[in-house]
Amino acid sequence: MINVLIADSHPIVRLGIKQVLASASGFEVVADVSSTTELFAALEKVTPDVVMLEMDIPEINGIATLRKIKQEFPTTKVLMYSGQSEDVYALSTIRAGAFGYLSKTADVDYIIAALKKVAEGNMFITNELAQRLAFDEGTQKPRRFFRKLSTREVEVLKLLASGKRNKEVAEGLNLNEKTVSTYKARLMRKLNVDNLVDLLQQAKALELY
């Protein structure tokens, strides 16, 4: 039996996943939560084999939540999923320690396959994503720049793109403002821009808005 914890802010999504797993054999949903506060409270009480974690879970962003899970519950495997830019976030989450990445647009069958693979301790990404990650280097899409960015740089860029100031970014990621400024300068250099407006345009091209 694979024990699953679902962390998603949308009740209908949690219900849908529970129904999918109920129709398949070998799964038990041990908890479903709508925020990071609820998630860590649940992890104190239950020990899931896999946490299905929404990228945009409220309170703390998904990657920061993933890092906290890895630190506080190191044996817990995390399958990230999101409705946003699959090829950008997949690399970022896997670098941060996720066992897999699933797009919310993926077929229902993928949920079952992904959870089984991750529960076994194996990585999961879709075939389509694997192909894009392997073969997009030769394109002129701005997304190719993402390969140059660290997970933390992506987090900073996403928060800047959402309209947050340096101080708010620092507070959100538990950094100091000087460090955020350093990340911003590094992002400008890596994305080949020299001002904030162009940097945010790159974030838009990377689908980080």
Short mmCIF file of C-alpha atoms in Angstrom, two decimals:
data_model
loop_
_atom_site.label_atom_id
_atom_site.label_comp_id
_atom_site.label_asym_id
_atom_site.label_seq_id
_atom_site.Cartn_x
_atom_site.Cartn_y
_atom_site.Cartn_z
CA MET A 1 0.00 0.00 0.00
CA ILE A 2 1.38 3.40 -1.00
CA ASN A 3 0.46 6.10 1.52
CA VAL A 4 -0.04 9.52 -0.09
CA LEU A 5 -0.38 13.00 1.36
CA ILE A 6 -1.94 15.59 -1.00
CA ALA A 7 -0.98 19.25 -0.50
CA ASP A 8 -3.00 21.57 -2.74
CA SER A 9 -4.85 24.82 -2.08
CA HIS A 10 -7.81 23.85 -4.28
CA PRO A 11 -10.42 21.56 -2.63
CA ILE A 12 -11.68 20.29 -6.00
CA VAL A 13 -8.16 19.27 -7.03
CA ARG A 14 -7.62 17.35 -3.79
CA LEU A 15 -10.99 15.66 -4.22
CA GLY A 16 -10.17 14.76 -7.82
CA ILE A 17 -6.83 13.20 -6.92
CA LYS A 18 -8.43 11.25 -4.05
CA GLN A 19 -11.05 9.87 -6.43
CA VAL A 20 -8.38 8.88 -8.95
CA LEU A 21 -6.41 7.05 -6.25
CA ALA A 22 -9.55 5.45 -4.82
CA SER A 23 -10.26 3.93 -8.24
CA ALA A 24 -6.78 2.40 -8.37
CA SER A 25 -5.58 -0.37 -6.11
CA GLY A 26 -2.66 -0.05 -3.76
CA PHE A 27 -3.08 3.57 -2.62
CA GLU A 28 -4.27 5.21 0.57
CA VAL A 29 -4.58 8.98 1.05
CA VAL A 30 -3.43 9.49 4.65
CA ALA A 31 -4.07 13.26 4.65
CA ASP A 32 -4.96 16.16 2.39
CA VAL A 33 -4.03 19.74 3.25
CA SER A 34 -4.46 23.21 1.76
CA SER A 35 -1.45 25.12 3.12
CA THR A 36 2.11 24.63 4.32
CA THR A 37 1.04 25.10 7.94
CA GLU A 38 -1.40 22.22 7.57
CA LEU A 39 1.20 20.20 5.66
CA PHE A 40 3.85 20.27 8.38
CA ALA A 41 1.25 19.67 11.08
CA ALA A 42 0.10 16.58 9.16
CA LEU A 43 3.67 15.34 8.68
CA GLU A 44 4.08 15.33 12.47
CA LYS A 45 1.19 12.84 12.67
CA VAL A 46 1.42 10.67 9.56
CA THR A 47 4.28 9.19 7.54
CA PRO A 48 3.37 9.20 3.85
CA ASP A 49 5.44 7.37 1.27
CA VAL A 50 4.89 10.26 -1.13
CA VAL A 51 3.81 13.87 -0.71
CA MET A 52 2.07 15.31 -3.77
CA LEU A 53 3.00 18.98 -3.42
CA GLU A 54 1.50 21.79 -5.46
CA MET A 55 4.12 24.30 -6.63
CA ASP A 56 1.98 27.29 -5.62
CA ILE A 57 0.96 26.03 -2.18
CA PRO A 58 0.04 29.05 0.01
CA GLU A 59 2.27 30.64 2.68
CA ILE A 60 5.66 29.34 1.50
CA ASN A 61 6.49 28.74 -2.16
CA GLY A 62 6.72 25.15 -3.32
CA ILE A 63 10.50 24.92 -3.63
CA ALA A 64 11.06 26.40 -0.16
CA THR A 65 8.47 23.95 1.20
CA LEU A 66 10.26 21.10 -0.56
CA ARG A 67 13.56 22.11 1.03
CA LYS A 68 11.95 22.24 4.46
CA ILE A 69 10.45 18.77 4.00
CA LYS A 70 13.86 17.41 2.95
CA GLN A 71 15.42 18.96 6.04
CA GLU A 72 12.80 17.98 8.62
CA PHE A 73 11.48 14.73 7.11
CA PRO A 74 14.41 13.46 5.01
CA THR A 75 12.92 10.05 4.22
CA THR A 76 9.73 11.55 2.74
CA LYS A 77 9.64 11.54 -1.06
CA VAL A 78 8.04 14.51 -2.81
CA LEU A 79 6.29 14.58 -6.17
CA MET A 80 5.86 18.20 -7.27
CA TYR A 81 3.11 19.24 -9.63
CA SER A 82 2.03 22.52 -11.16
CA GLY A 83 -0.10 24.10 -13.85
CA GLN A 84 2.82 26.35 -14.75
CA SER A 85 5.77 26.11 -17.10
CA GLU A 86 6.70 22.44 -16.90
CA ASP A 87 10.23 22.55 -18.27
CA VAL A 88 11.26 25.48 -16.06
CA TYR A 89 9.93 24.18 -12.78
CA ALA A 90 10.78 20.53 -13.31
CA LEU A 91 14.52 21.16 -13.37
CA SER A 92 14.27 23.56 -10.45
CA THR A 93 12.31 21.19 -8.24
CA ILE A 94 14.43 18.16 -9.07
CA ARG A 95 17.57 20.13 -8.25
CA ALA A 96 15.97 21.01 -4.92
CA GLY A 97 15.38 17.35 -4.10
CA ALA A 98 12.01 16.36 -5.58
CA PHE A 99 11.69 12.80 -6.85
CA GLY A 100 9.50 13.86 -9.74
CA TYR A 101 7.52 16.55 -11.47
CA LEU A 102 4.04 16.29 -12.91
CA SER A 103 2.16 18.88 -14.92
CA LYS A 104 -1.49 19.42 -13.96
CA THR A 105 -2.23 19.04 -17.68
CA ALA A 106 -0.89 15.47 -17.70
CA ASP A 107 -3.22 12.53 -18.27
CA VAL A 108 -4.77 10.97 -15.17
CA ASP A 109 -2.81 7.76 -15.80
CA TYR A 110 0.38 9.70 -15.17
CA ILE A 111 -0.64 10.34 -11.55
CA ILE A 112 -0.73 6.61 -10.85
CA ALA A 113 2.51 5.94 -12.73
CA ALA A 114 4.30 8.87 -11.10
CA LEU A 115 3.28 7.94 -7.55
CA LYS A 116 4.31 4.30 -8.04
CA LYS A 117 7.69 5.27 -9.46
CA VAL A 118 8.43 7.85 -6.77
CA ALA A 119 7.29 5.50 -3.98
CA GLU A 120 9.88 3.01 -5.25
CA GLY A 121 12.56 5.69 -4.90
CA ASN A 122 12.88 6.40 -8.62
CA MET A 123 12.68 9.71 -10.49
CA PHE A 124 9.63 10.57 -12.55
CA ILE A 125 9.20 13.06 -15.40
CA THR A 126 6.95 12.66 -18.42
CA ASN A 127 8.39 11.44 -21.72
CA GLU A 128 7.37 14.70 -23.37
CA LEU A 129 9.22 16.70 -20.74
CA ALA A 130 12.29 14.50 -21.00
CA GLN A 131 12.40 15.12 -24.75
CA ARG A 132 12.02 18.87 -24.34
CA LEU A 133 14.71 19.01 -21.68
CA ALA A 134 17.02 17.04 -23.94
CA PHE A 135 16.40 18.80 -27.24
CA ASP A 136 15.52 22.44 -26.60
CA GLU A 137 19.14 23.63 -26.49
CA GLY A 138 19.24 24.45 -30.19
CA THR A 139 16.12 26.64 -30.18
CA GLN A 140 16.07 30.38 -29.78
CA LYS A 141 13.43 30.30 -27.03
CA PRO A 142 14.38 32.39 -23.98
CA ARG A 143 13.67 29.31 -21.87
CA ARG A 144 17.06 27.94 -22.86
CA PHE A 145 18.62 30.44 -20.45
CA PHE A 146 17.02 28.64 -17.57
CA ARG A 147 19.69 25.96 -17.66
CA LYS A 148 22.12 28.61 -16.42
CA LEU A 149 20.05 29.42 -13.33
CA SER A 150 20.27 27.80 -9.93
CA THR A 151 17.16 26.80 -8.02
CA ARG A 152 17.57 29.78 -5.68
CA GLU A 153 17.98 32.17 -8.60
CA VAL A 154 14.72 30.92 -10.07
CA GLU A 155 12.98 31.51 -6.73
CA VAL A 156 14.31 35.08 -6.57
CA LEU A 157 13.38 35.77 -10.18
CA LYS A 158 9.86 34.44 -9.70
CA LEU A 159 9.27 36.62 -6.64
CA LEU A 160 10.68 39.70 -8.39
CA ALA A 161 8.47 38.96 -11.38
CA SER A 162 5.42 38.79 -9.11
CA GLY A 163 6.06 42.42 -8.12
CA LYS A 164 7.82 41.93 -4.81
CA ARG A 165 10.54 44.35 -3.68
CA ASN A 166 13.97 43.25 -2.53
CA LYS A 167 12.93 43.42 1.13
CA GLU A 168 9.85 41.24 0.51
CA VAL A 169 11.91 38.74 -1.49
CA ALA A 170 14.45 38.62 1.34
CA GLU A 171 11.73 37.98 3.91
CA GLY A 172 10.02 35.36 1.75
CA LEU A 173 13.22 33.37 1.22
CA ASN A 174 14.81 34.07 4.62
CA LEU A 175 17.71 35.99 3.08
CA ASN A 176 19.08 39.46 3.73
CA GLU A 177 18.48 42.30 1.26
CA LYS A 178 22.15 42.46 0.24
CA THR A 179 22.03 38.80 -0.80
CA VAL A 180 18.89 39.45 -2.85
CA SER A 181 20.66 42.34 -4.60
CA THR A 182 23.55 39.98 -5.36
CA TYR A 183 21.13 37.43 -6.84
CA LYS A 184 19.47 40.16 -8.91
CA ALA A 185 22.84 41.25 -10.35
CA ARG A 186 23.72 37.63 -11.08
CA LEU A 187 20.37 37.08 -12.81
CA MET A 188 20.91 40.14 -15.00
CA ARG A 189 24.33 38.86 -16.00
CA LYS A 190 23.16 35.33 -16.73
CA LEU A 191 20.08 36.48 -18.66
CA ASN A 192 22.10 39.10 -20.53
CA VAL A 193 20.12 42.17 -19.45
CA ASP A 194 21.18 45.39 -17.71
CA ASN A 195 17.98 46.66 -16.08
CA LEU A 196 15.04 45.42 -14.04
CA VAL A 197 12.47 45.96 -16.80
CA ASP A 198 14.36 43.69 -19.19
CA LEU A 199 14.93 41.19 -16.40
CA LEU A 200 11.18 40.98 -15.80
CA GLN A 201 10.65 40.60 -19.54
CA GLN A 202 12.92 37.58 -19.41
CA ALA A 203 10.92 36.26 -16.46
CA LYS A 204 7.79 36.64 -18.57
CA ALA A 205 9.44 34.81 -21.47
CA LEU A 206 10.39 32.06 -19.01
CA GLU A 207 6.72 31.96 -17.97
CA LEU A 208 7.56 32.82 -14.37
CA TYR A 209 4.72 35.36 -14.00
#
